[in-house]
Coordinates of C-alpha atoms and ligand atoms in Angstrom, one line a residue:
M1 CA 0.0 0.0 0.0
R2 CA 1.0 3.6 -0.6
F3 CA 1.0 5.9 2.3
S4 CA -0.1 8.7 0.0
H5 CA -3.3 6.8 -0.8
M6 CA -4.1 5.6 2.7
L7 CA -6.1 7.3 5.3
I8 CA -3.6 7.6 8.1
P9 CA -4.4 10.8 10.0
T10 CA -1.4 11.0 12.3
T11 CA -1.2 13.9 14.7
K12 CA 1.1 15.4 17.3
E13 CA -1.9 16.2 19.5
V14 CA -2.4 14.1 22.6
P15 CA -6.1 13.5 23.3
N16 CA -6.9 15.2 26.6
D17 CA -8.5 12.1 28.2
A18 CA -5.5 9.9 27.3
T19 CA -2.9 8.9 29.9
L20 CA -1.8 5.5 28.8
P21 CA 0.8 5.1 26.0
S22 CA -1.5 2.7 24.1
H23 CA -4.4 5.1 24.1
I24 CA -2.2 8.1 23.1
Y25 CA -0.3 6.3 20.3
L26 CA -3.2 4.4 18.8
I27 CA -5.0 7.8 18.4
R28 CA -1.9 9.8 17.4
G29 CA -0.9 7.1 14.9
G30 CA -4.2 7.2 13.2
F31 CA -5.2 3.6 14.1
I32 CA -8.5 4.6 15.9
Q33 CA -10.7 7.6 16.3
N34 CA -12.9 8.5 19.2
V35 CA -16.6 8.9 18.2
G36 CA -17.3 11.7 20.7
G37 CA -19.0 9.5 23.3
S38 CA -16.8 7.8 25.8
G39 CA -15.8 4.2 25.1
L40 CA -16.8 4.4 21.4
Y41 CA -14.2 4.1 18.7
N42 CA -13.9 3.9 14.9
F43 CA -11.2 1.7 13.5
L44 CA -9.3 3.5 10.7
P45 CA -7.5 1.5 8.0
L46 CA -4.3 0.9 10.1
G47 CA -6.3 -0.1 13.2
K48 CA -8.5 -2.4 11.1
R49 CA -5.5 -4.2 9.7
V50 CA -4.2 -5.0 13.2
L51 CA -7.6 -5.9 14.4
D52 CA -8.1 -8.3 11.5
T53 CA -4.6 -9.8 12.1
V54 CA -5.3 -10.5 15.8
R55 CA -8.7 -11.9 14.9
A56 CA -7.2 -14.2 12.2
I57 CA -4.6 -15.6 14.6
A58 CA -7.3 -16.3 17.1
K59 CA -9.5 -17.9 14.5
E60 CA -6.6 -20.1 13.1
E61 CA -5.8 -21.5 16.6
L62 CA -9.4 -22.0 17.6
D63 CA -10.3 -23.8 14.4
A64 CA -7.2 -26.0 14.8
A65 CA -8.4 -26.8 18.3
G66 CA -11.7 -28.1 16.9
C67 CA -13.9 -25.0 17.5
Q68 CA -16.5 -23.9 15.0
E69 CA -17.2 -20.2 14.2
V70 CA -20.7 -19.0 14.2
D71 CA -22.2 -15.5 14.2
L72 CA -25.2 -14.7 16.5
A73 CA -27.6 -11.8 16.5
F74 CA -26.2 -8.8 18.5
V75 CA -29.7 -7.6 19.5
T76 CA -30.9 -10.3 21.8
P77 CA -34.4 -11.0 23.1
A78 CA -34.9 -10.1 26.8
S79 CA -36.9 -13.2 27.3
L80 CA -33.8 -15.3 27.1
W81 CA -32.1 -13.2 29.8
E82 CA -35.2 -13.7 31.9
E83 CA -34.9 -17.4 31.6
S84 CA -31.4 -17.4 32.9
G85 CA -32.2 -14.9 35.6
R86 CA -29.7 -12.3 34.4
Y87 CA -32.1 -9.7 33.0
E88 CA -32.4 -8.4 36.5
K89 CA -29.0 -9.5 38.0
Y90 CA -26.7 -8.0 35.3
G91 CA -27.1 -4.4 36.5
K92 CA -26.6 -1.3 34.5
E93 CA -23.8 -2.6 32.2
L94 CA -26.6 -4.4 30.3
L95 CA -28.2 -2.0 27.8
R96 CA -31.9 -2.8 27.7
L97 CA -34.0 -1.4 24.9
K98 CA -37.5 -1.7 23.3
D99 CA -38.5 -1.8 19.7
R100 CA -41.5 0.0 18.2
K101 CA -43.8 -2.8 19.3
E102 CA -42.6 -2.5 22.9
N103 CA -40.7 -5.8 22.8
A104 CA -37.8 -5.8 25.1
F105 CA -34.2 -6.6 23.9
V106 CA -30.7 -6.2 25.2
L107 CA -27.5 -5.5 23.3
G108 CA -25.3 -8.5 23.8
P109 CA -22.5 -8.0 26.4
T110 CA -21.7 -11.8 26.2
H111 CA -23.8 -14.6 24.7
E112 CA -24.3 -17.5 27.1
E113 CA -28.1 -17.3 26.8
M114 CA -28.0 -16.9 23.0
M115 CA -25.6 -19.8 22.6
V116 CA -27.6 -22.1 24.9
N117 CA -30.7 -21.2 23.0
L118 CA -29.0 -22.1 19.7
V119 CA -27.8 -25.4 21.0
R120 CA -31.0 -26.5 22.8
H121 CA -32.8 -26.3 19.5
T122 CA -30.2 -28.1 17.5
V123 CA -28.3 -30.7 19.6
R124 CA -30.3 -33.5 21.1
S125 CA -28.1 -36.5 21.7
Y126 CA -24.9 -37.2 23.6
K127 CA -23.6 -38.5 20.2
Q128 CA -23.4 -34.9 19.0
L129 CA -21.3 -33.8 22.0
P130 CA -18.9 -32.3 22.7
I131 CA -19.3 -29.2 20.6
N132 CA -17.4 -25.9 20.9
L133 CA -18.9 -22.8 19.2
Y134 CA -17.4 -19.4 19.1
Q135 CA -17.9 -16.0 17.4
I136 CA -15.8 -12.9 17.1
K137 CA -18.3 -10.1 17.5
T138 CA -19.0 -6.7 18.8
K139 CA -20.2 -6.5 22.3
F140 CA -21.8 -3.7 24.2
R141 CA -21.4 -3.1 27.9
D142 CA -22.5 0.2 29.4
E143 CA -19.3 0.3 31.5
I144 CA -19.5 2.7 34.5
R145 CA -16.0 4.0 33.8
P146 CA -15.0 3.5 30.1
R147 CA -11.4 4.6 29.8
F148 CA -7.9 4.0 28.5
G149 CA -9.1 3.9 24.8
L150 CA -9.5 0.3 23.6
M151 CA -8.7 -1.1 27.0
R152 CA -12.1 -0.5 28.5
G153 CA -14.6 0.5 25.8
R154 CA -18.3 0.3 25.9
E155 CA -18.5 -1.1 22.4
F156 CA -15.6 -3.6 21.8
L157 CA -14.7 -6.7 19.9
M158 CA -14.7 -10.0 21.8
K159 CA -14.1 -13.6 20.9
D160 CA -16.6 -15.5 22.9
G161 CA -16.7 -19.3 22.8
Y162 CA -18.9 -21.8 24.6
S163 CA -18.5 -25.6 24.8
F164 CA -21.2 -28.2 25.6
H165 CA -20.4 -31.6 27.1
K166 CA -22.1 -34.7 28.4
D167 CA -20.4 -34.5 31.8
A168 CA -18.1 -32.4 33.9
E169 CA -15.0 -34.5 33.2
D170 CA -15.4 -34.1 29.5
M171 CA -15.9 -30.4 29.9
K172 CA -12.6 -30.1 31.9
I173 CA -10.5 -32.2 29.5
N174 CA -12.0 -31.5 26.1
G175 CA -13.3 -28.0 26.8
F176 CA -11.4 -26.1 29.5
D177 CA -7.9 -27.6 29.2
N178 CA -8.1 -27.7 25.4
M179 CA -9.0 -24.0 25.4
E180 CA -6.1 -23.2 27.8
R181 CA -3.7 -24.7 25.3
A182 CA -5.3 -22.9 22.4
Y183 CA -5.1 -19.6 24.2
R184 CA -1.5 -20.1 25.1
R185 CA -0.7 -20.6 21.4
I186 CA -2.7 -17.4 20.5
F187 CA -1.0 -15.2 23.0
D188 CA 2.4 -16.7 22.2
R189 CA 1.9 -15.9 18.5
L190 CA 0.9 -12.3 19.4
G191 CA 4.3 -11.9 21.1
L192 CA 2.9 -11.1 24.5
D193 CA 4.5 -11.6 28.0
Y194 CA 1.5 -13.0 30.0
R195 CA 0.7 -15.1 32.9
I196 CA -2.2 -17.5 33.5
V197 CA -3.7 -16.9 36.9
E198 CA -6.5 -18.4 39.0
A199 CA -9.6 -16.1 38.8
D200 CA -12.8 -15.4 40.7
S201 CA -15.6 -17.8 39.7
G202 CA -18.3 -15.8 41.4
A203 CA -21.2 -17.7 42.8
I204 CA -20.2 -20.8 40.9
G205 CA -17.1 -21.1 43.0
G206 CA -14.4 -23.7 42.8
S207 CA -11.1 -23.3 41.0
G208 CA -12.8 -23.5 37.6
S209 CA -11.7 -20.2 36.2
K210 CA -8.4 -18.8 34.8
E211 CA -7.5 -15.5 33.4
F212 CA -4.7 -14.6 30.9
M213 CA -3.0 -11.5 32.2
V214 CA -0.7 -9.4 30.1
L215 CA 1.9 -8.1 32.5
A216 CA 2.0 -4.3 32.4
E217 CA 2.3 -1.6 35.0
S218 CA -0.8 0.1 33.6
G219 CA -3.0 -3.0 34.1
E220 CA -6.2 -2.5 36.0
D221 CA -6.0 -5.9 37.7
T222 CA -3.9 -6.7 40.7
I223 CA -2.4 -10.1 40.5
V224 CA -0.7 -12.0 43.3
V225 CA 2.3 -14.1 42.3
C226 CA 4.7 -16.3 44.3
D227 CA 8.4 -15.5 44.0
H228 CA 9.2 -19.2 44.5
C229 CA 6.7 -21.4 42.7
S230 CA 4.4 -20.8 39.7
Y231 CA 1.4 -19.8 41.8
G232 CA -0.5 -16.8 40.4
A233 CA -4.0 -15.5 41.1
N234 CA -6.1 -12.5 40.6
I235 CA -6.3 -10.7 43.9
E236 CA -10.1 -11.4 43.8
A237 CA -9.3 -15.1 44.2
A238 CA -5.9 -15.2 45.7
K239 CA -5.1 -17.5 48.6
R240 CA -2.4 -17.4 51.2
A241 CA -1.2 -19.5 54.1
P242 CA -2.9 -18.2 57.3
K243 CA -1.2 -15.1 58.6
P244 CA 1.0 -15.9 61.6
A245 CA 0.6 -14.0 64.9
P246 CA 3.5 -11.7 65.8
V247 CA 6.3 -13.6 67.6
Y248 CA 6.1 -13.1 71.4
A249 CA 8.2 -14.3 74.3
D250 CA 6.0 -16.9 76.1
D251 CA 4.7 -14.7 78.8
E252 CA 4.0 -11.7 76.5
A253 CA 1.3 -13.1 74.3
P254 CA -1.9 -11.2 75.1
E255 CA -4.3 -12.9 77.4
M256 CA -7.5 -11.3 78.6
T257 CA -10.6 -12.1 80.5
R258 CA -13.7 -11.3 78.6
T259 CA -15.2 -7.9 79.6
D260 CA -16.5 -4.6 78.2
F261 CA -14.0 -1.8 78.3
H262 CA -14.7 1.9 78.3
T263 CA -12.9 3.3 75.1
P264 CA -14.2 6.8 74.5
G265 CA -13.1 8.4 71.3
V266 CA -11.3 5.2 70.2
T267 CA -13.0 4.5 66.9
T268 CA -10.2 3.4 64.5
I269 CA -8.0 0.3 64.4
D270 CA -4.9 2.5 64.9
A271 CA -6.3 4.2 67.9
L272 CA -7.5 0.9 69.4
A273 CA -4.0 -0.7 68.9
E274 CA -2.4 2.3 70.6
F275 CA -5.0 2.4 73.4
F276 CA -4.4 -1.2 74.4
H277 CA -0.7 -1.3 73.3
I278 CA -1.4 -4.4 71.2
D279 CA -0.6 -5.5 67.7
S280 CA -3.6 -5.0 65.3
H281 CA -3.4 -8.7 64.6
H282 CA -5.5 -9.2 67.7
L283 CA -8.1 -6.6 66.9
I284 CA -11.3 -7.3 64.9
K285 CA -12.2 -4.8 62.3
A286 CA -15.8 -4.4 61.1
V287 CA -16.3 -3.3 57.5
A288 CA -19.9 -2.3 56.7
K289 CA -21.4 -2.6 53.3
K290 CA -24.8 -2.6 51.7
A291 CA -25.5 -5.8 49.7
L292 CA -27.8 -5.5 46.7
Y293 CA -30.0 -8.4 45.6
D294 CA -32.7 -9.1 43.0
E295 CA -36.0 -7.2 43.1
G296 CA -34.5 -4.3 44.9
V297 CA -33.7 -6.2 48.1
E298 CA -31.0 -4.6 50.2
K299 CA -29.2 -5.8 53.3
I300 CA -26.7 -4.3 55.6
V301 CA -23.7 -6.6 56.0
L302 CA -20.8 -6.4 58.5
F303 CA -17.6 -8.2 57.5
F304 CA -15.3 -9.0 60.4
I305 CA -11.6 -9.3 59.6
R306 CA -8.3 -8.9 61.5
G307 CA -7.2 -5.3 62.2
N308 CA -4.2 -5.7 60.0
D309 CA -6.1 -7.1 57.0
A310 CA -8.1 -5.5 54.2
L311 CA -11.5 -6.6 52.9
E312 CA -11.4 -8.0 49.3
E313 CA -14.7 -6.9 47.9
T314 CA -15.3 -9.6 45.3
K315 CA -14.7 -12.3 47.9
A316 CA -17.0 -10.4 50.3
C317 CA -19.7 -10.1 47.7
N318 CA -19.5 -13.9 46.9
A319 CA -19.7 -14.6 50.7
V320 CA -23.2 -13.1 50.9
D321 CA -24.3 -14.1 47.4
A322 CA -25.1 -10.6 46.5
N323 CA -25.3 -9.0 43.1
E324 CA -23.2 -6.1 44.3
L325 CA -21.8 -4.4 47.4
I326 CA -21.9 -0.7 47.8
D327 CA -20.7 1.7 50.5
I328 CA -23.0 2.7 53.3
S329 CA -23.0 6.0 55.2
E330 CA -22.6 6.3 59.0
E331 CA -26.1 7.8 59.2
A332 CA -27.5 4.7 57.5
L333 CA -25.6 2.5 60.0
R334 CA -27.0 4.5 63.0
A335 CA -30.5 4.4 61.6
A336 CA -30.2 0.6 61.5
G337 CA -29.2 0.6 65.2
L338 CA -25.5 0.2 64.7
T339 CA -22.7 2.2 66.4
P340 CA -19.9 3.1 63.9
G341 CA -16.5 2.8 65.5
Y342 CA -17.8 0.3 68.0
M343 CA -19.3 -2.5 65.9
G344 CA -19.0 -6.2 66.8
F345 CA -20.9 -9.4 66.0
N346 CA -22.5 -9.8 69.4
A347 CA -26.0 -8.3 70.0
L348 CA -26.4 -7.2 66.4
P349 CA -29.6 -5.3 65.6
E350 CA -32.3 -7.2 63.7
G351 CA -31.8 -7.5 59.9
V352 CA -28.1 -6.9 60.0
I353 CA -26.2 -9.9 58.6
F354 CA -22.5 -10.7 59.1
R355 CA -19.6 -12.8 57.9
M356 CA -16.2 -13.5 59.6
D357 CA -12.9 -14.1 57.9
Q358 CA -12.0 -17.8 58.0
E359 CA -8.6 -17.2 59.4
L360 CA -10.2 -15.9 62.6
R361 CA -11.8 -19.3 63.3
G362 CA -10.7 -20.8 66.6
E363 CA -9.0 -17.7 67.7
N364 CA -9.4 -16.1 71.2
N365 CA -8.0 -13.1 73.2
L366 CA -9.3 -10.7 70.6
I367 CA -10.7 -7.2 70.9
M368 CA -13.8 -6.0 69.1
G369 CA -16.5 -3.4 69.2
A370 CA -19.2 -4.1 71.9
N371 CA -22.0 -2.7 69.7
R372 CA -22.6 0.2 72.1
A373 CA -21.1 3.6 72.1
E374 CA -17.6 4.0 73.7
Y375 CA -17.2 0.3 74.5
H376 CA -15.0 -2.5 73.2
T377 CA -15.2 -6.1 74.3
I378 CA -11.8 -7.6 75.2
G379 CA -11.1 -11.3 75.5
V380 CA -13.4 -12.2 72.6
Q381 CA -13.5 -15.8 71.6
M382 CA -14.5 -16.6 68.0
P383 CA -17.8 -18.5 67.8
D384 CA -18.0 -21.9 66.0
V385 CA -20.7 -21.3 63.4
S386 CA -19.3 -22.5 60.1
E387 CA -21.9 -20.9 57.9
H388 CA -20.7 -17.4 59.0
Y389 CA -17.0 -17.9 58.0
A390 CA -15.6 -17.2 54.6
D391 CA -12.4 -16.1 52.9
L392 CA -12.8 -12.3 53.0
V393 CA -9.4 -10.8 52.9
A394 CA -7.1 -9.4 50.3
V395 CA -3.7 -11.1 50.1
Q396 CA -1.0 -8.6 50.9
A397 CA 2.6 -8.3 49.6
G398 CA 4.8 -10.4 51.9
D399 CA 2.1 -12.9 52.8
V400 CA 3.1 -16.6 52.6
C401 CA 2.3 -18.8 49.6
S402 CA 0.0 -21.7 50.7
H403 CA 1.6 -24.0 48.0
C404 CA 5.3 -23.7 48.7
G405 CA 5.9 -21.3 51.7
G406 CA 7.4 -18.7 49.3
T407 CA 6.7 -15.0 49.6
L408 CA 3.8 -13.5 47.7
R409 CA 3.9 -10.2 45.9
H410 CA 1.6 -8.0 43.8
T411 CA 2.0 -7.2 40.2
K412 CA -0.3 -5.6 37.6
G413 CA -2.0 -7.2 34.6
I414 CA -4.3 -6.5 31.8
E415 CA -7.0 -9.3 31.5
V416 CA -7.0 -10.3 27.8
G417 CA -8.6 -13.7 28.2
H418 CA -10.8 -15.6 30.6
I419 CA -11.7 -19.3 30.5
F420 CA -14.4 -20.6 32.8
Q421 CA -16.0 -23.9 33.8
L422 CA -19.6 -23.0 33.9
G423 CA -21.2 -26.3 34.8
T424 CA -25.0 -26.2 34.4
R425 CA -25.4 -22.6 35.5
Y426 CA -27.2 -21.7 32.2
S427 CA -28.3 -25.0 30.8
E428 CA -30.3 -26.0 33.8
P429 CA -32.5 -22.8 34.3
M430 CA -32.9 -22.6 30.5
G431 CA -34.0 -26.3 30.2
A432 CA -31.3 -27.1 27.7
T433 CA -30.9 -30.9 27.8
F434 CA -29.7 -33.8 25.7
L435 CA -30.4 -37.5 25.9
D436 CA -27.6 -39.5 27.5
E437 CA -26.5 -43.1 26.7
N438 CA -29.5 -44.3 28.7
G439 CA -32.0 -42.1 27.0
K440 CA -32.3 -39.8 30.0
A441 CA -32.5 -36.0 29.6
K442 CA -29.6 -34.2 31.2
P443 CA -28.5 -30.5 31.2
Y444 CA -25.3 -29.8 29.3
E445 CA -22.1 -29.2 31.2
M446 CA -20.7 -26.0 29.8
G447 CA -17.5 -24.0 29.5
T448 CA -17.2 -20.4 28.4
Y449 CA -14.1 -18.7 27.0
G450 CA -13.5 -15.1 26.1
I451 CA -10.7 -13.0 24.5
G452 CA -10.7 -9.2 24.4
I453 CA -9.8 -8.9 20.7
S454 CA -9.9 -5.1 20.6
R455 CA -8.4 -4.8 24.1
L456 CA -5.4 -6.8 22.8
L457 CA -4.4 -3.9 20.5
A458 CA -4.0 -1.8 23.6
A459 CA -2.3 -4.6 25.6
I460 CA 0.3 -5.2 22.8
I461 CA 1.2 -1.5 22.8
E462 CA 1.3 -1.2 26.6
Q463 CA 4.0 -3.9 26.5
H464 CA 5.7 -2.8 23.3
H465 CA 6.3 0.9 22.9
D466 CA 9.0 3.6 23.6
D467 CA 8.8 7.3 24.0
R468 CA 8.3 7.8 20.2
G469 CA 5.4 5.4 19.6
C470 CA 4.2 1.9 18.9
I471 CA 6.5 -1.1 18.4
W472 CA 4.3 -3.8 16.9
T473 CA 5.3 -7.4 17.4
P474 CA 6.2 -9.3 14.2
N475 CA 2.9 -11.1 14.0
T476 CA 0.7 -8.1 14.8
A477 CA 2.2 -5.3 12.8
P478 CA -0.1 -3.6 10.2
F479 CA 2.7 -4.0 7.7
A480 CA 5.9 -6.1 7.8
V481 CA 8.1 -3.4 6.3
E482 CA 7.9 0.3 5.5
I483 CA 9.9 1.8 2.7
I484 CA 10.6 5.5 3.2
I485 CA 11.6 7.5 0.1
S486 CA 13.4 10.4 1.6
N487 CA 12.7 12.9 -1.1
V488 CA 10.2 11.9 -3.8
K489 CA 11.3 14.8 -6.0
K490 CA 14.6 12.9 -6.6
E491 CA 13.9 10.5 -9.4
A492 CA 16.6 8.0 -8.5
E493 CA 15.3 7.7 -4.9
R494 CA 11.8 7.3 -6.2
E495 CA 12.8 4.7 -8.7
A496 CA 14.8 2.7 -6.2
G497 CA 12.0 2.8 -3.6
E498 CA 9.4 1.8 -6.2
A499 CA 11.6 -1.1 -7.4
L500 CA 12.0 -2.5 -3.9
Y501 CA 8.3 -2.0 -3.3
A502 CA 7.4 -4.0 -6.4
Q503 CA 9.8 -6.8 -5.5
L504 CA 8.5 -7.1 -2.0
K505 CA 4.9 -7.1 -3.1
A506 CA 5.6 -9.7 -5.7
A507 CA 7.1 -11.9 -2.9
G508 CA 3.9 -11.6 -0.9
V509 CA 5.3 -9.2 1.8
E510 CA 2.9 -6.7 3.4
V511 CA 4.7 -3.5 2.6
L512 CA 3.9 0.2 3.1
L513 CA 5.6 2.7 0.8
D514 CA 5.9 6.2 2.2
D515 CA 5.8 8.1 -1.1
R516 CA 4.4 11.3 0.3
P517 CA 5.9 14.6 -0.8
E518 CA 6.6 15.5 2.9
R519 CA 9.8 16.4 4.7
F520 CA 11.9 13.4 5.6
G521 CA 11.8 14.4 9.3
S522 CA 8.0 14.2 9.5
K523 CA 7.9 10.9 7.6
M524 CA 10.5 9.5 10.0
S525 CA 8.5 10.6 13.1
D526 CA 5.3 9.1 11.5
Y527 CA 7.3 5.8 11.0
E528 CA 8.4 5.8 14.7
L529 CA 4.8 6.6 15.8
I530 CA 3.2 3.9 13.8
G531 CA 5.8 1.3 14.7
I532 CA 6.2 -1.1 11.8
P533 CA 9.0 -3.5 12.9
L534 CA 11.3 -2.8 9.9
A535 CA 12.0 0.1 7.6
V536 CA 14.2 0.8 4.6
V537 CA 15.2 4.4 4.0
I538 CA 16.1 5.4 0.4
G539 CA 17.9 8.7 0.8
K540 CA 21.1 10.6 0.2
K541 CA 23.3 7.6 0.5
L542 CA 21.8 6.2 -2.7
A543 CA 24.5 8.2 -4.5
E544 CA 27.0 5.7 -3.0
G545 CA 24.7 2.8 -3.7
Q546 CA 23.6 2.4 -0.1
A547 CA 20.3 2.5 1.7
E548 CA 19.5 2.3 5.4
I549 CA 17.8 -0.5 7.2
I550 CA 16.1 0.5 10.5
V551 CA 14.8 -1.9 13.2
R552 CA 12.0 -0.1 15.0
E553 CA 12.8 -1.8 18.3
G554 CA 15.8 0.2 19.6
L555 CA 15.9 2.2 16.3
D556 CA 19.1 0.5 15.2
R557 CA 20.3 1.6 11.8
V558 CA 22.7 -0.1 9.4
D559 CA 23.7 0.8 5.9
H560 CA 23.2 -1.8 3.2
P561 CA 24.0 -1.9 -0.6
V562 CA 20.9 -1.2 -2.7
D563 CA 21.7 -4.1 -5.0
T564 CA 21.1 -6.7 -2.4
L565 CA 18.4 -4.8 -0.4
F566 CA 15.6 -7.2 -1.3
D567 CA 17.5 -10.3 0.0
A568 CA 18.6 -8.4 3.2
V569 CA 14.9 -7.5 3.9
M570 CA 13.6 -11.0 3.2
K571 CA 16.2 -12.4 5.5
R572 CA 15.2 -10.2 8.4
L573 CA 11.4 -11.0 8.1
Ligands
LIG1 P1 -13.0 -6.8 33.2 O1 -12.8 -7.4 34.6 O2 -11.7 -6.2 32.6 O3 -14.2 -5.9 33.1 P2 -14.6 -9.0 32.5 O4 -14.3 -10.0 33.6 O5 -15.9 -8.2 32.6 O6 -13.4 -8.0 32.3 P3 -15.3 -11.1 30.6 O7 -16.7 -11.0 30.8 O8 -14.6 -12.3 31.0 O9 -14.5 -9.8 31.1 O10 -15.0 -10.8 29.0 C1 -14.0 -11.5 28.2 C2 -12.9 -10.6 27.8 O11 -13.4 -9.4 27.1 C3 -12.1 -10.1 28.9 O12 -11.1 -11.0 29.3 C4 -11.5 -8.8 28.3 O13 -10.3 -9.1 27.6 C5 -12.6 -8.3 27.3 N1 -13.3 -7.2 27.8 C6 -14.2 -7.2 28.9 N2 -14.7 -6.0 29.0 C7 -14.2 -5.1 28.1 C8 -14.3 -3.8 27.8 N3 -15.1 -3.0 28.4 N4 -13.5 -3.3 26.7 C9 -12.7 -4.1 26.1 N5 -12.5 -5.4 26.3 C10 -13.3 -5.9 27.3
LIG2 MG1 -16.2 -6.2 33.1

């Protein structure tokens, strides 16, 4: 392609809502264009080329792994979402709309319901299983905070796949594990440095879900990794070995007789630790939240954790089976009969529910709010009521790995893929069954597998850029080579550039020829911004029979005789 004919609106202007390199360079390089609403983007010719490349790599590997591509309607009937129970549960990310006849629809944010509906009408027997169907299609989620360009859009391109099996074992082996391997091949080919981590499986629970995280400082996800073994998990699901108590000389470990203690003005963990001269490990912190359920039901929940721990909200939300947890004001707590600063789990007002962190189980000699103003209870012993215990806390840097005893630390990742063992979460409520070997109707065991295709463009650039622009990986670049004719007014330069262009094209190489009548300097800065892996500059040195080969990564330059330029370029590709 000729630069002079292509729509590549590069600009020096940094969009004012952009902070991440990927967002800045994809806009400045003319790959994408903001549509004026947040989280909505047009793909321009360069961006579309990369998007199609990423999509093609995903398709090749999925097809090779035995998946079949389909394409389902984007506007989906609300009735399907009612069948699965998600019409209400999904919250505001789900864009609900009505047509002229007042029929309700939703714009697909993911397609479990649609895919179950497709299969329940077409697959009847265990003999037709397993089956793995996917699509690469626009999704819409009315994200609360769309940002970072393609990273978190409202309209975005996702690969979503779904597998259907006769039993859980088949789903694990032929669905989940098979997809993990296919995803590895996809992300390897894209040239990404990523890590596969254990992920939150929501209400479904279990260790049935893994995320593919591209390691980058700018990632929105915190992941916990072990510095000794291969353990890695999203902080939402991370586990640790129970936190040990501070080390005391025998007679110094705190011991108390249970009693209520007057503690006026002592309303924070720090103040409490200072008041009693005790490590916050022995204090119980109450974190209050409002839990939201279907049909507008709301409950106040108190989560009790150690004074030196922090609540992990996703774990907390799962522990009370809520759709969402939101903050609650001190006024609302008082109105419910609670005493902020002095809350404990004894003598709770009617209607307030609570959970306790599992690591507190069996502990004693603790200090906690007495549920009345200005009093804390000392010498608290944890009650033995299993249904009230759950894993509630965020793993902290320095905690101990439960697998190997190594030290855990935090790092940042961009979630580019998610594979999930669903079980019968959708097939059962939607009555999607097949006949097994004995002629008995059974709900399908399902897996669901996503890849953020458009997010990947941002993730690749977050990992591969410098202070001048993008550095595309070999398999994702919009072109393999760019030829820059330094001065198109010079016939010899133009001819040499055109000749190499024709040769490379004939050899099937994707090549961009910068034949614009612009200054060399501005063509060079466009090259650096766009980030094609390899460039050939035909310029002044042509008089000595030389051209310059530039490698975008590191911007290394070497002179090379024009006669053998074609071979030299082919060798580097
Ligand atoms: P996140 O936690 O980042 O919101 P998610 O858990 O909601 O992601 P899934 O429902 O698993 O995401 O969707 C599958 C994939 O789609 C994700 O792994 C991610 O790469 C991509 N994705 C999700 N939301 C967006 C978005 N708003 N913009 C771009 N890509 C997205
Ligand atoms: Mg999301």
